PDB file of C-alpha atoms in Angstrom:
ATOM      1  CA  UNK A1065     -75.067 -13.596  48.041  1.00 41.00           C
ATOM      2  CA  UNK A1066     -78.638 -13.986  48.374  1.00 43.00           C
ATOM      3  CA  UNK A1067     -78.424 -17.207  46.370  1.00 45.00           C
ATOM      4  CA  UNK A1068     -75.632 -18.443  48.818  1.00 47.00           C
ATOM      5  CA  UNK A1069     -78.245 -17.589  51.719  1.00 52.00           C
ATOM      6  CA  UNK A1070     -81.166 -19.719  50.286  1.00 64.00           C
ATOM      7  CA  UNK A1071     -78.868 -22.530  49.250  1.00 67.00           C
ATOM      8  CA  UNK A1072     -79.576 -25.147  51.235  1.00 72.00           C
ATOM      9  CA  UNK A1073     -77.615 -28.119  50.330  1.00 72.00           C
ATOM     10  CA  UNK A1074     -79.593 -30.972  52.379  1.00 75.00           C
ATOM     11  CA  UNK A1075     -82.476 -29.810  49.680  1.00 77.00           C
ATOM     12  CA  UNK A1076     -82.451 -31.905  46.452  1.00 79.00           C
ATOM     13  CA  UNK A1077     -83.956 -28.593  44.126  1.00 81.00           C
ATOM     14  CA  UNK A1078     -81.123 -26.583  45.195  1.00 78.00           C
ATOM     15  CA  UNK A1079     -78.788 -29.193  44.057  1.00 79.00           C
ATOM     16  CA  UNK A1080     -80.547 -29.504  40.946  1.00 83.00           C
ATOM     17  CA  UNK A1081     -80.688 -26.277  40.132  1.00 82.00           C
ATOM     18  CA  UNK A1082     -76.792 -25.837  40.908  1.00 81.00           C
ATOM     19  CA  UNK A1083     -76.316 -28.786  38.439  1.00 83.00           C
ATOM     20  CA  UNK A1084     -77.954 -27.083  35.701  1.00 85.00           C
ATOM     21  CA  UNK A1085     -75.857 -23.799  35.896  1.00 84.00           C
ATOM     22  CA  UNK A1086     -73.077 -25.853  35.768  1.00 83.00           C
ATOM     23  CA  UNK A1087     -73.527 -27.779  32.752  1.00 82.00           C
ATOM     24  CA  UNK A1088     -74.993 -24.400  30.893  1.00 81.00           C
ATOM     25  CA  UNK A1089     -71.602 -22.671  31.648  1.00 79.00           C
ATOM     26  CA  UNK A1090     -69.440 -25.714  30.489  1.00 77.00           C
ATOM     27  CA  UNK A1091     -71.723 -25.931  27.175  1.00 74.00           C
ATOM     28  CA  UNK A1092     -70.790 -21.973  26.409  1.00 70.00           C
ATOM     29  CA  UNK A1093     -66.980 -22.784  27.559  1.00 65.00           C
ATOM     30  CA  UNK A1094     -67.026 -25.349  25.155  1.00 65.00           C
ATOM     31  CA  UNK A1095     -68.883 -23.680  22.052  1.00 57.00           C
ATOM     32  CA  UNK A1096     -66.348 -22.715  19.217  1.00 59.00           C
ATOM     33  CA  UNK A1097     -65.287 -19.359  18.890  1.00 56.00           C
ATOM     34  CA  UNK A1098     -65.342 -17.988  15.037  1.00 58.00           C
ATOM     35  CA  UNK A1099     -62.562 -17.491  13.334  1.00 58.00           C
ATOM     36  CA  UNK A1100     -61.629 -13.819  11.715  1.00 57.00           C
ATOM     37  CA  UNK A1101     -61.845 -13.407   7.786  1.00 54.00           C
ATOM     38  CA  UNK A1102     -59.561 -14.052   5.899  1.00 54.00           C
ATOM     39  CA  UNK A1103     -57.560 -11.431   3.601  1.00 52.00           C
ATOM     40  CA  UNK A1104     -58.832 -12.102   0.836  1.00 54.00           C
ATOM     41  CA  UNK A1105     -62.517 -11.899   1.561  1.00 51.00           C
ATOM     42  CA  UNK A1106     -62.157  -9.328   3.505  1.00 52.00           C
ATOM     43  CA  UNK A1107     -60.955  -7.418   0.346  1.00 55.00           C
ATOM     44  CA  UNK A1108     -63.502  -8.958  -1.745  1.00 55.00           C
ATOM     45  CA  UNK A1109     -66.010  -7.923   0.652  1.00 55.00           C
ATOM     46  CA  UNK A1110     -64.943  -4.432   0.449  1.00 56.00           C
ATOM     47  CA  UNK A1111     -64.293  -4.142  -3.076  1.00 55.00           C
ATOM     48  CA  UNK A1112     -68.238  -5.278  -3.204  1.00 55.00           C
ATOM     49  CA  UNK A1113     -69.058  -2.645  -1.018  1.00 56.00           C
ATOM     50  CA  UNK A1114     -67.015  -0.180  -3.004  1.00 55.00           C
ATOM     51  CA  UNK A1115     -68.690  -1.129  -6.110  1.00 52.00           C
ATOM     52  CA  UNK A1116     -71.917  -1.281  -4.374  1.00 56.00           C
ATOM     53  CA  UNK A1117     -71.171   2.232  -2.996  1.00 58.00           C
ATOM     54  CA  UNK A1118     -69.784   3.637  -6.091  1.00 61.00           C
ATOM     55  CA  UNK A1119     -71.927   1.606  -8.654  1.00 59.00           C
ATOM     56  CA  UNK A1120     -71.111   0.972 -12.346  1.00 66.00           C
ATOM     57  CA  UNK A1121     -68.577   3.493 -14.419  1.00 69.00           C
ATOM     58  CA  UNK A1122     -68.669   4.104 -18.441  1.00 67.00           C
ATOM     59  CA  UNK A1123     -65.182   4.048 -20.457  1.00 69.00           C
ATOM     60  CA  UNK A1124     -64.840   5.900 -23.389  1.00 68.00           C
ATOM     61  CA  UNK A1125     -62.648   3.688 -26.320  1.00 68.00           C
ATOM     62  CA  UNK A1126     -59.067   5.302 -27.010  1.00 69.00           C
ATOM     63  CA  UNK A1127     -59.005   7.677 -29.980  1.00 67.00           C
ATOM     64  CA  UNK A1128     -57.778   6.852 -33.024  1.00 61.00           C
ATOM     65  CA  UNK A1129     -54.162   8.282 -34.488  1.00 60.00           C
ATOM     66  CA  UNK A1130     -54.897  11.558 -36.686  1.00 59.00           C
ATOM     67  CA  UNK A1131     -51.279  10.993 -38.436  1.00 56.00           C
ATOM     68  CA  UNK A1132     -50.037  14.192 -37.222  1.00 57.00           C
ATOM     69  CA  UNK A1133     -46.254  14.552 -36.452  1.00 54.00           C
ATOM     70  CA  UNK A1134     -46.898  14.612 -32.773  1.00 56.00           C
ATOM     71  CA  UNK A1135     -48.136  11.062 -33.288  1.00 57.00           C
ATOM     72  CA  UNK A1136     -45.187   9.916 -35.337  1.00 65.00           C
ATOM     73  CA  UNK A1137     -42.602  11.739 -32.750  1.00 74.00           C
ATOM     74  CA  UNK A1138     -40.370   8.918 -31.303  1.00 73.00           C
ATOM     75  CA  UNK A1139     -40.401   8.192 -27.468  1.00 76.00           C
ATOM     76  CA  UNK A1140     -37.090   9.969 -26.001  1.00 76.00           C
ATOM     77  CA  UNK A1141     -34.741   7.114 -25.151  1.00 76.00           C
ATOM     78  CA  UNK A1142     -32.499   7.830 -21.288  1.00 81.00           C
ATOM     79  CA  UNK A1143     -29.156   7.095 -23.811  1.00 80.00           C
ATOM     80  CA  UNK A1144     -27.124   9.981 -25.075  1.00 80.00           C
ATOM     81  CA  UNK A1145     -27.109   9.459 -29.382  1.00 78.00           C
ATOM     82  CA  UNK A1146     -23.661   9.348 -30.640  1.00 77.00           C
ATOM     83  CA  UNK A1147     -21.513  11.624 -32.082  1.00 78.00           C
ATOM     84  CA  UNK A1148     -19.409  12.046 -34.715  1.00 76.00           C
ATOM     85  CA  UNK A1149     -15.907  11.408 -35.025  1.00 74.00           C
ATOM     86  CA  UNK A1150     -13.862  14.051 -35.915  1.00 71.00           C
ATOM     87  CA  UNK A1151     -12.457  14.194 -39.350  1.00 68.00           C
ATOM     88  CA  UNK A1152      -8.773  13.248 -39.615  1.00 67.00           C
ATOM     89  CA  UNK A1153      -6.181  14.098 -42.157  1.00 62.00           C
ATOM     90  CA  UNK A1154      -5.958  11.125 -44.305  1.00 64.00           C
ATOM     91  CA  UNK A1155      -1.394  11.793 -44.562  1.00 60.00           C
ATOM     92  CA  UNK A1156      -1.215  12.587 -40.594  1.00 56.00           C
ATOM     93  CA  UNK A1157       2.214  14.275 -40.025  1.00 55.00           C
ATOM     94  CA  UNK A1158       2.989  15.102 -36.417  1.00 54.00           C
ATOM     95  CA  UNK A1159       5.363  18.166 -35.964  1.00 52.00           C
ATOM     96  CA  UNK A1160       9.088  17.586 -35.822  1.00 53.00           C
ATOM     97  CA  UNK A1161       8.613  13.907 -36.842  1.00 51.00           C
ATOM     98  CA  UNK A1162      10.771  12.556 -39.470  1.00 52.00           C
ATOM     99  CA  UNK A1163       9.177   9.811 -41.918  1.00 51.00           C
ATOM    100  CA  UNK A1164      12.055   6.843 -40.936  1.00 53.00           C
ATOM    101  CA  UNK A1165      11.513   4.927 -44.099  1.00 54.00           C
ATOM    102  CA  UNK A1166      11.716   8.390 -46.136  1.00 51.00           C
ATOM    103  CA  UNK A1167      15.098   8.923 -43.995  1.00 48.00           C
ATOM    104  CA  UNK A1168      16.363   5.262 -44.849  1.00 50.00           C
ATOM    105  CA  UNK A1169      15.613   5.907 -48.494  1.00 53.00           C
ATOM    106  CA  UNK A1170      16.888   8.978 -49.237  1.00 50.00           C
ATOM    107  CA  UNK A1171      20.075   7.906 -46.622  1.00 52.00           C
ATOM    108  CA  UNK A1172      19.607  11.638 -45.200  1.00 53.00           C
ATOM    109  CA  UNK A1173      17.621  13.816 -42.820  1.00 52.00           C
ATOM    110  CA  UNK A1174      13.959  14.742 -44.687  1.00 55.00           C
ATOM    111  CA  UNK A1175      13.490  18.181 -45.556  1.00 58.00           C
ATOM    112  CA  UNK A1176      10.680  18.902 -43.292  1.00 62.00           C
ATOM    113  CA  UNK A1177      12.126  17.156 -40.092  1.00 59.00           C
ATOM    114  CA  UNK A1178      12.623  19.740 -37.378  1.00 77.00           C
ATOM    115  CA  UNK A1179      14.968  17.804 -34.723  1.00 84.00           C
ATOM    116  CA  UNK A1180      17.338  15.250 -34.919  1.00 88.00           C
ATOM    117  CA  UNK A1181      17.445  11.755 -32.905  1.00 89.00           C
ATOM    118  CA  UNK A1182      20.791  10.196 -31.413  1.00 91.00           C
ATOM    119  CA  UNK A1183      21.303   7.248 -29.896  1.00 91.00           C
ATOM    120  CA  UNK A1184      22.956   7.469 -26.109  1.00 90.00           C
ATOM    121  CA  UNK A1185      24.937   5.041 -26.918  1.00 91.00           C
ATOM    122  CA  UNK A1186      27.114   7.614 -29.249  1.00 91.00           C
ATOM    123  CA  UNK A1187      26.178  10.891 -27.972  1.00 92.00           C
ATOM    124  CA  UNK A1188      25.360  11.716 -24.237  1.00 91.00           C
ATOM    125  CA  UNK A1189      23.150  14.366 -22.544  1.00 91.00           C
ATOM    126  CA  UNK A1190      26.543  15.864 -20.918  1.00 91.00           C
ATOM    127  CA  UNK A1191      27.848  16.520 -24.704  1.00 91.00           C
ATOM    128  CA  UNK A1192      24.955  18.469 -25.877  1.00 91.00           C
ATOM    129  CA  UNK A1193      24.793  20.129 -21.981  1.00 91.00           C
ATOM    130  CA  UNK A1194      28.337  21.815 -23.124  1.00 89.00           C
ATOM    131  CA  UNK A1195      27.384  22.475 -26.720  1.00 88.00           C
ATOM    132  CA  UNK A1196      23.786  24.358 -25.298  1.00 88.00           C
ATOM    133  CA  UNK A1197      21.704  22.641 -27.423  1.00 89.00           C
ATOM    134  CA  UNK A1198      18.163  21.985 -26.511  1.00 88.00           C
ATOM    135  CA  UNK A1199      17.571  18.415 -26.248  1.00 87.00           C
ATOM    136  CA  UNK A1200      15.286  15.496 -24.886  1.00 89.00           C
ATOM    137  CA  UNK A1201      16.649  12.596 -22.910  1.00 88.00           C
ATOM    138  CA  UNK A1202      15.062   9.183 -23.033  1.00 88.00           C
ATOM    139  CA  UNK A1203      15.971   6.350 -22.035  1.00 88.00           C
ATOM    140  CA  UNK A1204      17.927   4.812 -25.045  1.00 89.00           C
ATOM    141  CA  UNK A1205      18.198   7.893 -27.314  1.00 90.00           C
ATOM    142  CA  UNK A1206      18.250  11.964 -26.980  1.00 90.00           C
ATOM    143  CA  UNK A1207      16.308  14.218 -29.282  1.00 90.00           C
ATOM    144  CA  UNK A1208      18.030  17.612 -30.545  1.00 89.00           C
ATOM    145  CA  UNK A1209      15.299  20.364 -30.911  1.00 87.00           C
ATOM    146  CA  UNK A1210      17.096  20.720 -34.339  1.00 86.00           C
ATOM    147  CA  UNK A1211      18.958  19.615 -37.393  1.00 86.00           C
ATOM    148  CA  UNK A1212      21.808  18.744 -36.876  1.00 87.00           C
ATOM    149  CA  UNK A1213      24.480  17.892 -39.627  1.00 88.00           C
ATOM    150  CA  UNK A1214      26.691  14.642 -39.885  1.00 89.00           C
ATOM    151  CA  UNK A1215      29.691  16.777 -38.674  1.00 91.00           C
ATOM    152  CA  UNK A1216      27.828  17.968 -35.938  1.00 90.00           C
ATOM    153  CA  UNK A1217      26.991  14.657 -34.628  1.00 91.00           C
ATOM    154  CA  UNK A1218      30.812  13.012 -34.858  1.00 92.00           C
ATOM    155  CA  UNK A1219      31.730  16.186 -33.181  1.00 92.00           C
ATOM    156  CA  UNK A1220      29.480  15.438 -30.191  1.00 92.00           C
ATOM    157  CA  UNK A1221      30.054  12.071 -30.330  1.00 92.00           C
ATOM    158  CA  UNK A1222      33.764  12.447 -30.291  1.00 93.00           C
ATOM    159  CA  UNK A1223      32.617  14.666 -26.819  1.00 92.00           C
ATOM    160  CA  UNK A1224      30.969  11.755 -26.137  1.00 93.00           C
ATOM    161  CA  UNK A1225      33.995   9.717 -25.625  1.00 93.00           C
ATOM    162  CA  UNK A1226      36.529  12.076 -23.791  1.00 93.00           C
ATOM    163  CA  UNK A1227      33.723  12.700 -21.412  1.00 92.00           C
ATOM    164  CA  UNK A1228      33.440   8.782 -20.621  1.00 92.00           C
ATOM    165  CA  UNK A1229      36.890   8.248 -20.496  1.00 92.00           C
ATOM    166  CA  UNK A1230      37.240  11.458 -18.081  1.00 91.00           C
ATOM    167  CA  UNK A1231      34.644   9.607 -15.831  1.00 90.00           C
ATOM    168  CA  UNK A1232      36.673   6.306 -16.002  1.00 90.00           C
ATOM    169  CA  UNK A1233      39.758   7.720 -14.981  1.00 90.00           C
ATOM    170  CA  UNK A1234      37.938   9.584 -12.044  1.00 90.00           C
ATOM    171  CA  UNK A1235      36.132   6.437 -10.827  1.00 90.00           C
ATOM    172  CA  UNK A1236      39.613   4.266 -11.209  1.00 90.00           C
ATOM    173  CA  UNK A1237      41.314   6.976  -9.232  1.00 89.00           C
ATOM    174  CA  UNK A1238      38.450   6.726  -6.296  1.00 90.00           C
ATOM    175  CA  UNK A1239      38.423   3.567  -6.548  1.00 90.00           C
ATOM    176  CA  UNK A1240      42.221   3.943  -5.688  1.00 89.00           C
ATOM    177  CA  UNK A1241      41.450   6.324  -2.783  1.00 89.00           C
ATOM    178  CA  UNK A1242      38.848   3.993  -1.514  1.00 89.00           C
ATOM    179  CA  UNK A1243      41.431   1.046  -1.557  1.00 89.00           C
ATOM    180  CA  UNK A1244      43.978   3.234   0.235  1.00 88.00           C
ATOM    181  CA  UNK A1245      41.876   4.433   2.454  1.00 87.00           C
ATOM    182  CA  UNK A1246      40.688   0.332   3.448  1.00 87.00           C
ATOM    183  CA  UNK A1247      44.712  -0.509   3.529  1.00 87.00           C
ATOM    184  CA  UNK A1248      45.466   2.306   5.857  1.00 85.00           C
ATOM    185  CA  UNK A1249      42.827   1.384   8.411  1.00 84.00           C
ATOM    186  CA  UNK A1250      43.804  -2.411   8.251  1.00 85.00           C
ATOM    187  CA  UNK A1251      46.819  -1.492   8.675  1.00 82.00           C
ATOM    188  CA  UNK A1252      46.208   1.002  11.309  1.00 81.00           C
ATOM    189  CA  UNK A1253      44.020  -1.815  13.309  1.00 81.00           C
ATOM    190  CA  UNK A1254      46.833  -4.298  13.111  1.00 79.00           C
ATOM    191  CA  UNK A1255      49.095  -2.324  14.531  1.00 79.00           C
ATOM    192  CA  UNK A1256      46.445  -0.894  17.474  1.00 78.00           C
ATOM    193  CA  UNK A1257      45.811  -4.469  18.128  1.00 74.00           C
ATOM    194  CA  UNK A1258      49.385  -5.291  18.227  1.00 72.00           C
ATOM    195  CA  UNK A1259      50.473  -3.074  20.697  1.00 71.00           C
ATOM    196  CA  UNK A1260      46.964  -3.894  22.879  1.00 70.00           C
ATOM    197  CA  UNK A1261      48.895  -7.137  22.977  1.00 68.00           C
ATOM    198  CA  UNK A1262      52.110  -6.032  24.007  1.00 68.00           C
ATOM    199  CA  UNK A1263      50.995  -3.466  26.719  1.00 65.00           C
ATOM    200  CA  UNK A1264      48.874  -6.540  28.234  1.00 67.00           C
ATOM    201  CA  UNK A1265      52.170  -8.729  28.340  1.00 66.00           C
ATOM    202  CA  UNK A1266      54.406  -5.966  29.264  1.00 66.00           C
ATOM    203  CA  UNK A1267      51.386  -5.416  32.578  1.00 67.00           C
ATOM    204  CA  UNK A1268      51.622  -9.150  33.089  1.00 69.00           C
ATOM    205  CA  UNK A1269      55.372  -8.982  33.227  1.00 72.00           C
ATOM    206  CA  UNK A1270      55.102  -6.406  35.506  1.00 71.00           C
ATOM    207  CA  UNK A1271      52.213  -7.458  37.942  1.00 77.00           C
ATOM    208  CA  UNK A1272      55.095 -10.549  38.025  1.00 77.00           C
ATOM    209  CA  UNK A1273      57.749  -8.817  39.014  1.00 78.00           C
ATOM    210  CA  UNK A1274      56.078  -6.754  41.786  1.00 78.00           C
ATOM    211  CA  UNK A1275      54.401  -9.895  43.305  1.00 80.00           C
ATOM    212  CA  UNK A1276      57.993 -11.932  43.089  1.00 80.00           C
ATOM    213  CA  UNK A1277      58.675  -8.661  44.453  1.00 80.00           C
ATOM    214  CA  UNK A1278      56.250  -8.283  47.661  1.00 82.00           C
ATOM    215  CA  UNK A1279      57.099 -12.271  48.527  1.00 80.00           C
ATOM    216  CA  UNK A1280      60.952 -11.339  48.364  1.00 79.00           C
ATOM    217  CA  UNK A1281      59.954  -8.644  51.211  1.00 78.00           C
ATOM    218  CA  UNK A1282      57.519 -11.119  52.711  1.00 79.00           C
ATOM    219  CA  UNK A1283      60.599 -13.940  53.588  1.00 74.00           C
ATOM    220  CA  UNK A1284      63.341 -10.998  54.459  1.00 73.00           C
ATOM    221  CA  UNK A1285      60.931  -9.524  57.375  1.00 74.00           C
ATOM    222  CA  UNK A1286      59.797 -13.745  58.468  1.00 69.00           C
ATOM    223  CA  UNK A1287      63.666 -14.477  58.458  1.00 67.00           C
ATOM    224  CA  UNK A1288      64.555 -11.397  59.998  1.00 64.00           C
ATOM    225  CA  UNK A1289      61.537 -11.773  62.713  1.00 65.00           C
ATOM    226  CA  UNK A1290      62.979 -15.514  63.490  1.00 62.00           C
ATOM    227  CA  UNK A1291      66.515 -14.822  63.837  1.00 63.00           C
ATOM    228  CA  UNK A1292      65.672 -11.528  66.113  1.00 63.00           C
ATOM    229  CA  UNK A1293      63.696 -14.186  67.962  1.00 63.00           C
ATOM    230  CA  UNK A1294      66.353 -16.336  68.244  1.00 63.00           C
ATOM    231  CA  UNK A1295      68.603 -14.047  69.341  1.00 64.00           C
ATOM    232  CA  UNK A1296      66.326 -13.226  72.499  1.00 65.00           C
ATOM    233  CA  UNK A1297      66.124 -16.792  73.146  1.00 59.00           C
ATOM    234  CA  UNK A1298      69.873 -17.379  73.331  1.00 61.00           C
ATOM    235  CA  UNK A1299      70.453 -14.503  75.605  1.00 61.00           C
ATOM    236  CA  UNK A1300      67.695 -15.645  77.871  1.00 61.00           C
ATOM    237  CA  UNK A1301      69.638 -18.547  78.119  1.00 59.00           C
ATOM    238  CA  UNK A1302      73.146 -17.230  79.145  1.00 54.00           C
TER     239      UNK A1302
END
């Protein structure tokens, strides 16, 4: 403020002197500003003053191998080691199974088989149901939890047959029923529909009739009205 006071600007020092601040403060405006380190140096520079700090360090050389067996011990691997399989029976002979080329050889049931195996096709689960044996169904065959003999089998077999034909005759006779039963209820809706019909035309003829009817009534009371009319007029006259 003082400055502002004893600037005069008529005076040609003041003016100089105002110059010269001005170009000192564009001069430091313009001066470039350094830039920071970079990474690199920067960690250079402090690894050098680590090094500086810490100074030089002595390494020993690595030992050499004494050949113990704590030197020669493997490095433990992250992988389970395998195990062995276990021994199998070199003849393997599952229980209740009957060699089939033995069977087809001898052309009869091996001595050591324990059950016997039918096809469905001859004998059915409902056979061996009502001869209580214990069985397996699959799908193309049963399996007896015995031996059975040939007799055994043609006896269940024969079963076998009268049971199918027992279940033909019962579908054939609902099959029957069920045709029945459709020929009654056709013939039960024909008829409904058939007297539908006639009540309609027997209501038609009747809704005739009564309106025939009401105009028949209609003309006797007009007729009647013009000859009573008529009659009034004539004696009017005499």
């Amino acid at each position: 403020s003082q400055t502002s006071e004893r600037f005069d600007p008529r005076d040609p020092r003041d003016l100089a002197s105002i110059r010269a601040e001005l170009s000192r403060a564009s001069a430091s405006a313009s001066a470039p500003v350094p830039a920071p380190p970079a990474p690199r140096e920067r960690r250079s520079s402090s690894s050098h003053s680590t090094e500086r700090r810490t100074g030089p360090r002595l390494v020993s050389p690595p030992r050499p191998s004494s050949g113990k067996a704590e030197d020669a011990r493997p490095v433990k691997g992250i992988l389970k080691p395998g195990r062995q399989k276990w021994p199998e029976d070199p003849t393997p002979i599952r229980e209740g199974v009957a060699p089939l080329k033995d069977a087809k050889r001898d052309g009869g049931v091996p001595a050591d088989a324990r059950w016997t195996k039918i096809s469905r096709k001859l004998v059915n689960p409902e056979a061996l149901e009502r001869g209580r044996e214990r069985y397996e169904a699959r799908e193309e065959f049963v399996i007896v939890l015995r031996v059975l003999s040939k007799e055994e089998v043609q006896g269940y077999a024969t079963e076998t047959q009268s049971i199918r034909a027992a279940r033909e005759a019962e579908d054939e006779d609902r099959d029957d029923r069920r045709r029945r039963r459709k020929e009654r209820h056709e013939r039960h809706r024909r008829e409904r529909h058939h007297r539908e019909d006639r009540d309609e035309g027997e209501d038609y003829d009747y809704e005739r009739r009564r309106h025939r009817r009401e105009r028949e009534r209609e003309y006797e009371s007009h007729s009647e009205s013009d000859t009573s009319e008529d009659e009034r007029v004539s004696r009017r006259r005499d």
